[in-house]
mmCIF file of C-alpha atoms in Angstrom:
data_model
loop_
_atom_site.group_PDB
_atom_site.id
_atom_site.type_symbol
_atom_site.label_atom_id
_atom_site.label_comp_id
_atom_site.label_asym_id
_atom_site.label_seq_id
_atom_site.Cartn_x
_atom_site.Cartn_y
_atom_site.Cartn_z
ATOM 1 C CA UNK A 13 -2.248 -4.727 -8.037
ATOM 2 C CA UNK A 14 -3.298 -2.404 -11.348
ATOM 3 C CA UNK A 15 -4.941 -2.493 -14.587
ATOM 4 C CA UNK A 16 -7.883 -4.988 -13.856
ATOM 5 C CA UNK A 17 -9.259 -3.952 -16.943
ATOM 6 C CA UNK A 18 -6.495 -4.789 -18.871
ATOM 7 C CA UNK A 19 -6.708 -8.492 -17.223
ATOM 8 C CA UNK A 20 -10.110 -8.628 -18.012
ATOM 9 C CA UNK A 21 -9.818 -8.071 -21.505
ATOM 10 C CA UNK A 22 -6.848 -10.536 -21.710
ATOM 11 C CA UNK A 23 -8.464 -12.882 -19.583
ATOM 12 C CA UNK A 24 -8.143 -16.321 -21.264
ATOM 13 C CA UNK A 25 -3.863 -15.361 -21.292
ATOM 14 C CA UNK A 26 -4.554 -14.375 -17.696
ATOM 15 C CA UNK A 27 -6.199 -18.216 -16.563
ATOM 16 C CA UNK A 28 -4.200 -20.391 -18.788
ATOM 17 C CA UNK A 29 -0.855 -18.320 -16.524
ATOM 18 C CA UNK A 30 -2.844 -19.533 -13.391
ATOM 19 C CA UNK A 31 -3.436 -22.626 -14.402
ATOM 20 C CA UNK A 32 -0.700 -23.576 -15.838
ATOM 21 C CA UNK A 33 1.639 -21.995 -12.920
ATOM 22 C CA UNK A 34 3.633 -19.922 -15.227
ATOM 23 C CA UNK A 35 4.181 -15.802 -15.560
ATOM 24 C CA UNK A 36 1.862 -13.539 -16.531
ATOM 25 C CA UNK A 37 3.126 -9.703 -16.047
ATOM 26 C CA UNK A 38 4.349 -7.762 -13.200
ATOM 27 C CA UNK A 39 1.526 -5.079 -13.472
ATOM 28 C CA UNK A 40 2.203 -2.837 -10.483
ATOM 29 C CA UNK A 41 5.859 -3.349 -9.288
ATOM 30 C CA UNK A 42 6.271 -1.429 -6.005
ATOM 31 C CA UNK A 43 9.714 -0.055 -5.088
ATOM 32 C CA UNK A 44 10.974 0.024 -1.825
ATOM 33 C CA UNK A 45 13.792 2.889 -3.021
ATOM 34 C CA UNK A 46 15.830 3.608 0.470
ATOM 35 C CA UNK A 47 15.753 1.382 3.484
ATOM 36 C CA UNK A 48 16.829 4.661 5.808
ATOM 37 C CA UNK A 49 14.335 7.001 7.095
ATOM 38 C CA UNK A 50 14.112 10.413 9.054
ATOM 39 C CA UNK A 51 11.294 9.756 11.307
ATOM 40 C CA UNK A 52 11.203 7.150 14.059
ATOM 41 C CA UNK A 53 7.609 5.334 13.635
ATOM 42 C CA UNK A 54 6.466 2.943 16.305
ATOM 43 C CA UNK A 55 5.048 0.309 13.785
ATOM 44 C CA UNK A 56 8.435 -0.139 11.618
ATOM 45 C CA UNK A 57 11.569 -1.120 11.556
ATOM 46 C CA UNK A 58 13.462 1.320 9.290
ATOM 47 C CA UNK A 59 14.944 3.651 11.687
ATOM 48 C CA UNK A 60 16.199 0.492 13.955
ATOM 49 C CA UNK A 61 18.413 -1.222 11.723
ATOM 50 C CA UNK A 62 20.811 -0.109 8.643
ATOM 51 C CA UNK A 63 21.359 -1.489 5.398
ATOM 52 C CA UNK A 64 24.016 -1.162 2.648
ATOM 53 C CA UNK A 65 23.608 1.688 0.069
ATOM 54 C CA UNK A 66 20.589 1.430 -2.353
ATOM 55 C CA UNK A 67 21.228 0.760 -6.377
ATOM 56 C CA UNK A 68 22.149 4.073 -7.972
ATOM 57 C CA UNK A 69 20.695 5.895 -10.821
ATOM 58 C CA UNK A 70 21.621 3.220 -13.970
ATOM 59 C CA UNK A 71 21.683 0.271 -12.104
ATOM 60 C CA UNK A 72 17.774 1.321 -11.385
ATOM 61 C CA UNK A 73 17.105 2.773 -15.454
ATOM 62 C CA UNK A 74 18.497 -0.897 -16.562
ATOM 63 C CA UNK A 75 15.684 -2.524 -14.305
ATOM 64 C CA UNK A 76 12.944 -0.414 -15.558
ATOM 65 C CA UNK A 77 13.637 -1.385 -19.103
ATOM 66 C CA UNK A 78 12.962 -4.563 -18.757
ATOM 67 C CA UNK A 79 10.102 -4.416 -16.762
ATOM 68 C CA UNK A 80 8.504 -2.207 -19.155
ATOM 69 C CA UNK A 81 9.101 -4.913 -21.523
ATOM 70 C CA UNK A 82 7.571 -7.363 -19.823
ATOM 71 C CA UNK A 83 4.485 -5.034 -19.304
ATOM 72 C CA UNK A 84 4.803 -3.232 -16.628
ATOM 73 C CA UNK A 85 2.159 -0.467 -16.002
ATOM 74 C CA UNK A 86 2.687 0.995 -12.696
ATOM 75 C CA UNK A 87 5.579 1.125 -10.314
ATOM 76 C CA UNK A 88 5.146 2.798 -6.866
ATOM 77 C CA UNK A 89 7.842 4.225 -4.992
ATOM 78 C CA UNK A 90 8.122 3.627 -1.424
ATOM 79 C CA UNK A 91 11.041 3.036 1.462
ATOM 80 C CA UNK A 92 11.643 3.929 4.124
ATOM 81 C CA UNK A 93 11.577 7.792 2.956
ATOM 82 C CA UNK A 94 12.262 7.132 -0.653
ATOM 83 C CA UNK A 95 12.444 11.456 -0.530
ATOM 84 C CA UNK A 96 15.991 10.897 0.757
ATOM 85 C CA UNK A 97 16.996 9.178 -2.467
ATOM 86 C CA UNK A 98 19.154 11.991 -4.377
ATOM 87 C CA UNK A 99 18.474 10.779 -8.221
ATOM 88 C CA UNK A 100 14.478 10.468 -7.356
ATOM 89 C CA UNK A 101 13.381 13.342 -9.929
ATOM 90 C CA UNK A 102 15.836 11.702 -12.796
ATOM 91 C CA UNK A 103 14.451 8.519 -11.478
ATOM 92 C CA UNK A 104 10.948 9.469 -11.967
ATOM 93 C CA UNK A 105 11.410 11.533 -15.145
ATOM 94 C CA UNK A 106 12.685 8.332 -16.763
ATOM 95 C CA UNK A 107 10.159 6.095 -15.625
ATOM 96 C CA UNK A 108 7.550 8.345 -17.056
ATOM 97 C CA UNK A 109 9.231 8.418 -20.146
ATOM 98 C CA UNK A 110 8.280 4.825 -20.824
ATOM 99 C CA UNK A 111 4.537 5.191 -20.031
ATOM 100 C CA UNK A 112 4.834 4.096 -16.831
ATOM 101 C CA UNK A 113 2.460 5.747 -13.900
ATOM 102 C CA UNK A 114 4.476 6.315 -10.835
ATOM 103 C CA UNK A 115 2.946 6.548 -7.349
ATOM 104 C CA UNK A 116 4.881 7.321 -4.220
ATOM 105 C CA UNK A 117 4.421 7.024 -0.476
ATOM 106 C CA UNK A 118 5.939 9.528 1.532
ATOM 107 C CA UNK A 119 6.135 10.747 5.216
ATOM 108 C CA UNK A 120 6.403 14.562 3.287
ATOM 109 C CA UNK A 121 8.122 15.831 6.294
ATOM 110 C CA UNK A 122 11.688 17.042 3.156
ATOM 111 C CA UNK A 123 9.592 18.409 1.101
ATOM 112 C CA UNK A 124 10.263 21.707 -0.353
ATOM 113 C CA UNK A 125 8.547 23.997 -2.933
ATOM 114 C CA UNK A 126 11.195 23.206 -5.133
ATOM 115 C CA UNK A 127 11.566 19.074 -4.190
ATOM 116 C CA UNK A 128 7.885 18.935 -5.114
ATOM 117 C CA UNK A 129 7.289 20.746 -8.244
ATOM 118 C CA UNK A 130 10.632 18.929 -9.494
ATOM 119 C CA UNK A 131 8.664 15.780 -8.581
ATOM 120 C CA UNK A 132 5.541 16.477 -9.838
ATOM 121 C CA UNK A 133 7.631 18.232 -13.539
ATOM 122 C CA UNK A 134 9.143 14.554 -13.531
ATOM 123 C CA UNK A 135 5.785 12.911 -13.961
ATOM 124 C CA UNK A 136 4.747 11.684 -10.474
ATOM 125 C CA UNK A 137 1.463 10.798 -10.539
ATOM 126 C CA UNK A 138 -0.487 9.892 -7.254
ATOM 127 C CA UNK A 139 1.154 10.963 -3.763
ATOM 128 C CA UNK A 140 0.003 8.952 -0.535
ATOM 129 C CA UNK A 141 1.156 11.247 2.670
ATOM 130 C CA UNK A 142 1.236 9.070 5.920
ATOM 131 C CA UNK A 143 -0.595 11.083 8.703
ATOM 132 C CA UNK A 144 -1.903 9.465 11.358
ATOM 133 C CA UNK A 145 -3.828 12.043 13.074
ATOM 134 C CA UNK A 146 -5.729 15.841 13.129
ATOM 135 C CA UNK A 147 -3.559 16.527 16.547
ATOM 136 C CA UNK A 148 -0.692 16.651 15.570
ATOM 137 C CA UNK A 149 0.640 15.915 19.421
ATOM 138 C CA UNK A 150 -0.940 12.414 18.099
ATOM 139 C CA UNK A 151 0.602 12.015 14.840
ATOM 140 C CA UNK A 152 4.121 13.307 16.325
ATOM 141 C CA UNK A 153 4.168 10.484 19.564
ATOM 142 C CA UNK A 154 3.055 7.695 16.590
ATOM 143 C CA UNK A 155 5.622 8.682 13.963
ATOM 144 C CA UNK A 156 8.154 9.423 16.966
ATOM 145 C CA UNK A 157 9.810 12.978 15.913
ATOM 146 C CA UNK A 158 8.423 16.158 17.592
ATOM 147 C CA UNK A 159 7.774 18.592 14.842
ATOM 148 C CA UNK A 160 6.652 15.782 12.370
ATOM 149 C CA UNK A 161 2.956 16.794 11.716
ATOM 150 C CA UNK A 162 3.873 20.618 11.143
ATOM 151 C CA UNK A 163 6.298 19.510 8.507
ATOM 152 C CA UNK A 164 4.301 16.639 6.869
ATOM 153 C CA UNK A 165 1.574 19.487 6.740
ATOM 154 C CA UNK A 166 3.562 21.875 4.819
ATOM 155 C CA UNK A 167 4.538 18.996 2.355
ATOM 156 C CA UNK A 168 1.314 17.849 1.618
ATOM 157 C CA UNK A 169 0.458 22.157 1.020
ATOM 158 C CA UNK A 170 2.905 21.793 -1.806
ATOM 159 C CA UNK A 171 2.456 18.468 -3.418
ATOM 160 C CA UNK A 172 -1.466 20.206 -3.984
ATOM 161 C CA UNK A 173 0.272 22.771 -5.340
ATOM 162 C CA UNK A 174 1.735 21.232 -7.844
ATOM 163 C CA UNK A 175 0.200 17.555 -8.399
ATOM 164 C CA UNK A 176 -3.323 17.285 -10.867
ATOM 165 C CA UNK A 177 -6.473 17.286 -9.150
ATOM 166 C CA UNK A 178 -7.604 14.148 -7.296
ATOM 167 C CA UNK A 179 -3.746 13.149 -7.410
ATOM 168 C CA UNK A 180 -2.896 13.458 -3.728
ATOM 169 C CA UNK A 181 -4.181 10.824 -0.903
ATOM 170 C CA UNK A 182 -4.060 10.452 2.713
ATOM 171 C CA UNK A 183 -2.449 7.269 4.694
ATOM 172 C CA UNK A 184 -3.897 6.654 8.237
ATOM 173 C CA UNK A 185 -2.729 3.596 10.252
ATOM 174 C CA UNK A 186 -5.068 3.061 12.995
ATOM 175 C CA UNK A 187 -3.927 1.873 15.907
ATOM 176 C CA UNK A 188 -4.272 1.806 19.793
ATOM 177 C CA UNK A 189 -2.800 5.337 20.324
ATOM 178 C CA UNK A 190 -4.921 7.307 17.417
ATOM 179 C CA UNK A 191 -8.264 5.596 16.790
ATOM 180 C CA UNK A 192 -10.611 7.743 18.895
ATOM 181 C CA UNK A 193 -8.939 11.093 17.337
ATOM 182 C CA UNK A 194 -10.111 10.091 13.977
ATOM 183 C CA UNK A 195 -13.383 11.216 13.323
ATOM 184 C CA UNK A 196 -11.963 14.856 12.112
ATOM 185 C CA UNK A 197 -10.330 13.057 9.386
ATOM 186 C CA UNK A 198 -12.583 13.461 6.119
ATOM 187 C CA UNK A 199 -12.751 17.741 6.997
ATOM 188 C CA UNK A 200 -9.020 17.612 7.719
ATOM 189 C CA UNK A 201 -7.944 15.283 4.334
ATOM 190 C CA UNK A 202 -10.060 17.797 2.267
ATOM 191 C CA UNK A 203 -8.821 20.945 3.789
ATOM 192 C CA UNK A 204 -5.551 19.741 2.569
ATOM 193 C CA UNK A 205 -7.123 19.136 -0.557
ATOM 194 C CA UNK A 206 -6.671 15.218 -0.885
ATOM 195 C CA UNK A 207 -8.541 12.865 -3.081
ATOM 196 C CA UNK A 208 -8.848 9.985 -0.983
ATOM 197 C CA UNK A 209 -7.929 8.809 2.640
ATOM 198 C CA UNK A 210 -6.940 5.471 3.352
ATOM 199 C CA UNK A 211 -7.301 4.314 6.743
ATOM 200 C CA UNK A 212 -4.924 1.320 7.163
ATOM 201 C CA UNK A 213 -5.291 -1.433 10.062
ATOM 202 C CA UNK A 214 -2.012 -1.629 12.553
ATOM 203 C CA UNK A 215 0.081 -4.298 11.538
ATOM 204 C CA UNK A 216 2.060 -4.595 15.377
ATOM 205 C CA UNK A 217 5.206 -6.612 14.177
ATOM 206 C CA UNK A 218 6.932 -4.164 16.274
ATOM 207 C CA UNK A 219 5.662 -4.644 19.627
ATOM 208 C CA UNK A 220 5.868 -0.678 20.095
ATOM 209 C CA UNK A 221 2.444 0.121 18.659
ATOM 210 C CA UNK A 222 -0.390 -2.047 19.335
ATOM 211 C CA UNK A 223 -3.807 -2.906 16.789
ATOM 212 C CA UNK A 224 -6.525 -2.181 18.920
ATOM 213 C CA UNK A 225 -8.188 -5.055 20.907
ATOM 214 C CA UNK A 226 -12.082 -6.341 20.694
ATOM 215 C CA UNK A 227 -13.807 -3.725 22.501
ATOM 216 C CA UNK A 228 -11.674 -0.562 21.358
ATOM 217 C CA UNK A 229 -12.467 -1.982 17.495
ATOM 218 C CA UNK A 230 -16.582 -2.354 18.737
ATOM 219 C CA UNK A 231 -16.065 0.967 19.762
ATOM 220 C CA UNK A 232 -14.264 2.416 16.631
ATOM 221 C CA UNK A 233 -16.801 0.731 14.744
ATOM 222 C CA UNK A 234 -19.902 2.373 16.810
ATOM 223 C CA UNK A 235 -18.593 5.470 17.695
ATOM 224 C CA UNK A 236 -15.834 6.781 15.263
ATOM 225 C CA UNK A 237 -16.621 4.969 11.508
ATOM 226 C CA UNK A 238 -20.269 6.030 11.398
ATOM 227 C CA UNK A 239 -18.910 9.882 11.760
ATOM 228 C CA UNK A 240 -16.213 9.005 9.169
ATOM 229 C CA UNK A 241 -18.612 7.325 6.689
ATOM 230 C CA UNK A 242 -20.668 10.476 6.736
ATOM 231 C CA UNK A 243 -18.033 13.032 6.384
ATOM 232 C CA UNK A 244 -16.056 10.962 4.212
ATOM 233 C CA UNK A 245 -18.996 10.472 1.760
ATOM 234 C CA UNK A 246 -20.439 13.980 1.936
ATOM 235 C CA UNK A 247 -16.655 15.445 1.331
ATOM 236 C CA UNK A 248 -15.648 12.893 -1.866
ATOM 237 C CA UNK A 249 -12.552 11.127 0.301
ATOM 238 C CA UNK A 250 -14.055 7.966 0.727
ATOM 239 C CA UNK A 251 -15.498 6.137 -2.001
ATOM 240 C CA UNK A 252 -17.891 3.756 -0.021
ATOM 241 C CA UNK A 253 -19.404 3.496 3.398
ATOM 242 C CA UNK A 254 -17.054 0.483 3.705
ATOM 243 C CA UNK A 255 -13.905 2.573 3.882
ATOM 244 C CA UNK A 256 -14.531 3.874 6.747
ATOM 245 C CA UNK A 257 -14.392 0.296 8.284
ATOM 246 C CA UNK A 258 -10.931 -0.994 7.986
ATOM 247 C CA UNK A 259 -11.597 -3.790 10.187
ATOM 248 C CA UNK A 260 -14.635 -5.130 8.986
ATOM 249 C CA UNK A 261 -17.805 -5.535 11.195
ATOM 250 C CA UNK A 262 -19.867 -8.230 12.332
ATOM 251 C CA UNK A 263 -18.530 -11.145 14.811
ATOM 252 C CA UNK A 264 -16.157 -13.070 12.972
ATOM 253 C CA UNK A 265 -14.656 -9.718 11.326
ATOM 254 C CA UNK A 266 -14.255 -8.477 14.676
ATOM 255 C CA UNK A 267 -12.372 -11.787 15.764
ATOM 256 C CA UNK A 268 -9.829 -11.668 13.060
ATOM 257 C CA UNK A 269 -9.036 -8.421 13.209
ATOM 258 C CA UNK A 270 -8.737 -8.103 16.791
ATOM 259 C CA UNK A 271 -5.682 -10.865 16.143
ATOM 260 C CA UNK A 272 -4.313 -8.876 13.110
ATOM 261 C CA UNK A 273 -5.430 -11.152 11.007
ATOM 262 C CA UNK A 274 -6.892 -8.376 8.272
ATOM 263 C CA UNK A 275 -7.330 -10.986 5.487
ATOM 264 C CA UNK A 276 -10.628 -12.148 7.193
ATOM 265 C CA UNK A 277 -9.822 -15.510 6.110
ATOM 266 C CA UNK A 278 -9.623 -15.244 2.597
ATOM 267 C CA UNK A 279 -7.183 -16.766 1.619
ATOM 268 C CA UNK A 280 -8.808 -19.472 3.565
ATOM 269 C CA UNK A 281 -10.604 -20.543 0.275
ATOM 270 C CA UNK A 282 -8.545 -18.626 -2.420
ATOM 271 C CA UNK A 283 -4.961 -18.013 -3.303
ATOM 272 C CA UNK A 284 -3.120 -14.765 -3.641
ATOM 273 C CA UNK A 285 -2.331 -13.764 -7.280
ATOM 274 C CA UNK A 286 -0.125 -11.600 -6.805
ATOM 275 C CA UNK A 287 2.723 -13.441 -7.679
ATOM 276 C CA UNK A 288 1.217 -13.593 -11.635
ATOM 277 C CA UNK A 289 0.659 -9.325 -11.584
ATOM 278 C CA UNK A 290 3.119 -7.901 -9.034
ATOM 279 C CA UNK A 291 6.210 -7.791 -7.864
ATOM 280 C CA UNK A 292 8.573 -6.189 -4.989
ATOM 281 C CA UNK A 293 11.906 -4.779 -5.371
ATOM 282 C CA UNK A 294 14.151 -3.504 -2.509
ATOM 283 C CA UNK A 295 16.658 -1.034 -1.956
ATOM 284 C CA UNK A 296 19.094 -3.647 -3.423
ATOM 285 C CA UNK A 297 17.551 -5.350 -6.126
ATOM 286 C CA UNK A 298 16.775 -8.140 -4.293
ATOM 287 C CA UNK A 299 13.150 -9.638 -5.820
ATOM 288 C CA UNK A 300 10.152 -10.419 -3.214
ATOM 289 C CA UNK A 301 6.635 -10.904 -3.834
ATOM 290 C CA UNK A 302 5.313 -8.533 -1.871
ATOM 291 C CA UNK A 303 5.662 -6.037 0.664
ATOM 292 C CA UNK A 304 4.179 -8.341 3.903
ATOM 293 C CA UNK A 305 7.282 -10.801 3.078
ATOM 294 C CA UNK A 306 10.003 -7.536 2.129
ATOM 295 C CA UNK A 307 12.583 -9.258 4.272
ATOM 296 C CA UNK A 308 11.998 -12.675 2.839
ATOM 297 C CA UNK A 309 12.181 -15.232 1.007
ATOM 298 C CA UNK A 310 14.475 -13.814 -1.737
ATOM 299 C CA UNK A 311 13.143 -14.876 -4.981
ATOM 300 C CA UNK A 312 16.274 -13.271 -6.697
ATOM 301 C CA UNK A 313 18.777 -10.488 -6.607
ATOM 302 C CA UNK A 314 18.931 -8.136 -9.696
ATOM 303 C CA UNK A 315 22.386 -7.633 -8.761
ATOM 304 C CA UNK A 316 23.400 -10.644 -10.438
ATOM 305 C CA UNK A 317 20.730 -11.599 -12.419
ATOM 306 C CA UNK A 318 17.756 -10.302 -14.642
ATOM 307 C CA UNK A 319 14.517 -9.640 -13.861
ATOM 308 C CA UNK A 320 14.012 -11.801 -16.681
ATOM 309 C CA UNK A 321 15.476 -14.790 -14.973
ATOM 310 C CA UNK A 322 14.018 -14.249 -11.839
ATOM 311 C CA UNK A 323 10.190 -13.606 -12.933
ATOM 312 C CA UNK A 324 10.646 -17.131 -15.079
ATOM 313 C CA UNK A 325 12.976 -18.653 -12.079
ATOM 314 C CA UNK A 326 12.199 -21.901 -9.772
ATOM 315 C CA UNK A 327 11.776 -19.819 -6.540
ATOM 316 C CA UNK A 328 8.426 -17.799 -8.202
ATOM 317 C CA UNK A 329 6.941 -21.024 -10.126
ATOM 318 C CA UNK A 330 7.212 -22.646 -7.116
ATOM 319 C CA UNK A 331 5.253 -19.748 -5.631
ATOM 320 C CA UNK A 332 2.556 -19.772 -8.491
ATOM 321 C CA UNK A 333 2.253 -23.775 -7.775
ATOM 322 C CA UNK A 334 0.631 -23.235 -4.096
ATOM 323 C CA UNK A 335 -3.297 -23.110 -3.935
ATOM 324 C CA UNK A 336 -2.931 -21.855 -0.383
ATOM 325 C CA UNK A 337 -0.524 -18.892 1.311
ATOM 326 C CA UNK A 338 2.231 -20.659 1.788
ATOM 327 C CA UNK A 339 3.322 -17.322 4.749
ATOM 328 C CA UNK A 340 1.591 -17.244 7.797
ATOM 329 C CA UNK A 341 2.087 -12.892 6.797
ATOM 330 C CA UNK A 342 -0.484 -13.821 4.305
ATOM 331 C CA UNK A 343 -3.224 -13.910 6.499
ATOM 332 C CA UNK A 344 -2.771 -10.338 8.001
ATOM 333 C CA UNK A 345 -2.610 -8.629 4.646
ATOM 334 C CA UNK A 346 -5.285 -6.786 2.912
ATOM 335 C CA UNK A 347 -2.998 -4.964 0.659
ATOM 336 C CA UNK A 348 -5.099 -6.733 -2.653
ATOM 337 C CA UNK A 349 -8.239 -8.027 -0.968
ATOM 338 C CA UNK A 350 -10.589 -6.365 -3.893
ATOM 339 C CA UNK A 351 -8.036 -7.088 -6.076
ATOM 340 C CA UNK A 352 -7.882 -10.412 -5.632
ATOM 341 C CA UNK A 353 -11.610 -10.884 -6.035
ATOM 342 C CA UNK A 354 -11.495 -9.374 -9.252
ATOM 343 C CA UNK A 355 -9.066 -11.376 -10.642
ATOM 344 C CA UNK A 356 -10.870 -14.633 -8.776
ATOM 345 C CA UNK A 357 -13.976 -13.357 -10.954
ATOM 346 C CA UNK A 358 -12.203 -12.950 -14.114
ATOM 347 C CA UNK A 359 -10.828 -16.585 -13.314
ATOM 348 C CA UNK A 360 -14.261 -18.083 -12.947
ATOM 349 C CA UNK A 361 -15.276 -16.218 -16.061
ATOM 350 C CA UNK A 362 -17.921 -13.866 -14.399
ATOM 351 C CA UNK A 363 -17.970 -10.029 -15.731
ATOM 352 C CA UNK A 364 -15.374 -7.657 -14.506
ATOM 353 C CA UNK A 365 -18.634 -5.742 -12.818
ATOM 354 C CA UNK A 366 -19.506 -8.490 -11.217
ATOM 355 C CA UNK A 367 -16.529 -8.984 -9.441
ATOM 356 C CA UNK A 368 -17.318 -6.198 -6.750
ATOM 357 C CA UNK A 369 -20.112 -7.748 -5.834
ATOM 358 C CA UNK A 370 -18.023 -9.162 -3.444
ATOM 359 C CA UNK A 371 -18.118 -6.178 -1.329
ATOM 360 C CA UNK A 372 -21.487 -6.637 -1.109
ATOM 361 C CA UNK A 373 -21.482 -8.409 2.265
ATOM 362 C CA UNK A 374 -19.561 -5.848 4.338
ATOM 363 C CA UNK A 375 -22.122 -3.242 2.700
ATOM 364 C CA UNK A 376 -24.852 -5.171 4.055
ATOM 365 C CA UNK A 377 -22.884 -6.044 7.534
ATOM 366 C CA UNK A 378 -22.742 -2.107 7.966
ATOM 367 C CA UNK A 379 -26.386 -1.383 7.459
ATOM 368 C CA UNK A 380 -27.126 -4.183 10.059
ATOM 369 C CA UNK A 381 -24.383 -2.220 12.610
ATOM 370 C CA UNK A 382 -26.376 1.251 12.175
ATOM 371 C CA UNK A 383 -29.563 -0.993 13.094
ATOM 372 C CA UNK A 384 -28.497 -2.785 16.091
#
């Protein structure tokens, strides 16, 4: 989710939406551009399966307009490997046009010189590369191509090249076959002159790639975070000791996350608001409400009707009517876990600061890990 700050100052708009079930704005509207992909990752499904051709070049100008106009701030660009889409810089260019900041995960194995300062002249703003590993023997046997890491490398070299300082960020999944190679991480996301890394718990829906059981995320969290915290804090690409923990710590965070369950029960006690501030749009134009439920349920299909339409429709006010997830997905995601908190402050009416108090409790969980 974006633009806190802009809920926040709109905040009684923002509860009486909540509380009354009915829209607010779609915020951050992620994309997923292309369904097809070039690599052959062990923790998706892209590369097994094809899909019909994605909307072309108007079809997607006609659905930015009108989520600009219902306030739309961000829209982030995803796939598959949305660098396979051939209008992307036009795309891009046009979004940009309207004020919108445009984000974009990519595996950066096609880009060129040219593909990225064409991106970056368009207007892209923030670029997450996906690598999973300093060995790149590591990163090549997780995303399933040989060659992969050399070539994901390179593209990152560029997008620096071109992109604004603090513009370019790292994507890590951690899973079974990569965790202990991490440590290296911080001195090898600066070196490549990224901003941030984001180290991302295994999601296993595949079967191919495992999360890592109890005692291998003990271990991560004795052995490998401590050495990331440090590095990662010294070098600027994490922004808290906390990041370096992607699975929590302590007992119970251990349990859930050892069963993929990355929400750590909170939505438990509080609903996901996502469906108020965000939306997800395939390759298609089919409407979702977020990327843990991108092959279902349809909430509508652009194809045939308007965004309008669909954002107002049954299918998302029956969404905004639950109190508790209503997907059993729900529970595994941690896509908008500080998000949500925010917005659950600026619900209960305490001050946007206040909200990250919330992290508080991991902060403190840490300390007590270093001690023990």
């Amino acid at each position: 989710m974006y633009a806190i700050d802009e809920v926040a100052n709109d905040a009684a708009a923002f509860r009486q939406a909540v509380q009354t079930g009915t829209p607010y704005k779609p915020l951050y509207v992620k994309i997923k551009l292309v369904w097809t992909c070039n690599l052959r990752c062990g923790m998706c499904n892209h590369w097994r399966s094809r899909r019909d051709a994605p909307l072309d070049l108007p079809q997607w100008q006609q659905i930015v307009t009108e989520l600009v106009a219902w306030g739309c701030r961000k829209i982030h660009i995803t796939g598959g490997e949305p660098t396979l889409y051939p209008d992307l810089p036009a795309l891009i260019e046009y979004m940009t046009n309207r004020g919108l900041r445009v984000n974009m995960t990519t595996n950066g194995t096609l880009l060129t010189k040219e593909r990225a300062r064409a991106l970056c002249a368009a207007g892209l703003s923030n670029v997450n590369i996906s690598l999973d590993s300093p060995v790149r023997q590591l990163h090549d046997r997780v995303r399933g191509v040989k060659g992969a890491w050399k070539k994901t490398v390179r593209g990152a070299t560029y997008l620096q090249r071109y992109l604004k300082k603090g513009e370019l960020r790292i994507n890590t999944v951690v899973g079974r076959r990569n965790y202990a190679s991490l440590a290296p991480m911080p001195d090898f996301a600066a070196d490549l002159g990224a901003a941030f890394l984001n180290l991302i718990p295994l999601d296993d829906h595949t079967g191919e790639m495992q999360r890592l059981h109890k005692e291998q995320i003990q271990r991560y969290n004795q052995e490998i975070a401590p050495q990331l915290a440090e590095r990662g804090l010294a070098l600027g690409v994490l922004r808290q000791e906390q990041d370096a923990y992607p699975f929590g710590v302590g007992k119970t965070a251990v349990r859930h996350s050892k069963n993929g369950l990355y929400a750590q029960g909170y939505y438990e006690r509080r609903p996901c608001l996502a469906p108020w501030t965000h939306t997800l749009i395939d390759h298609l134009g089919r409407v979702t409400v977020c990327c843990m439920l991108r092959d279902g349920p349809t909430l509508g299909d652009l194809r045939q009707q308007s965004f309008t339409d669909i954002w107002q429709g049954a299918a998302y006010a029956a969404l905004r009517a639950q109190t508790q997830p209503l997907f059993r997905a729900c529970h595994r995601c941690d896509d908008f876990l500080q998000e949500n908190r925010q917005l659950a402050a600026i619900l209960d009416g305490v001050q946007l600061k206040s909200a990250k108090v919330s992290s508080s409790s991991n902060s403190s969980a840490v300390t007590a890990l270093k001690a023990s």
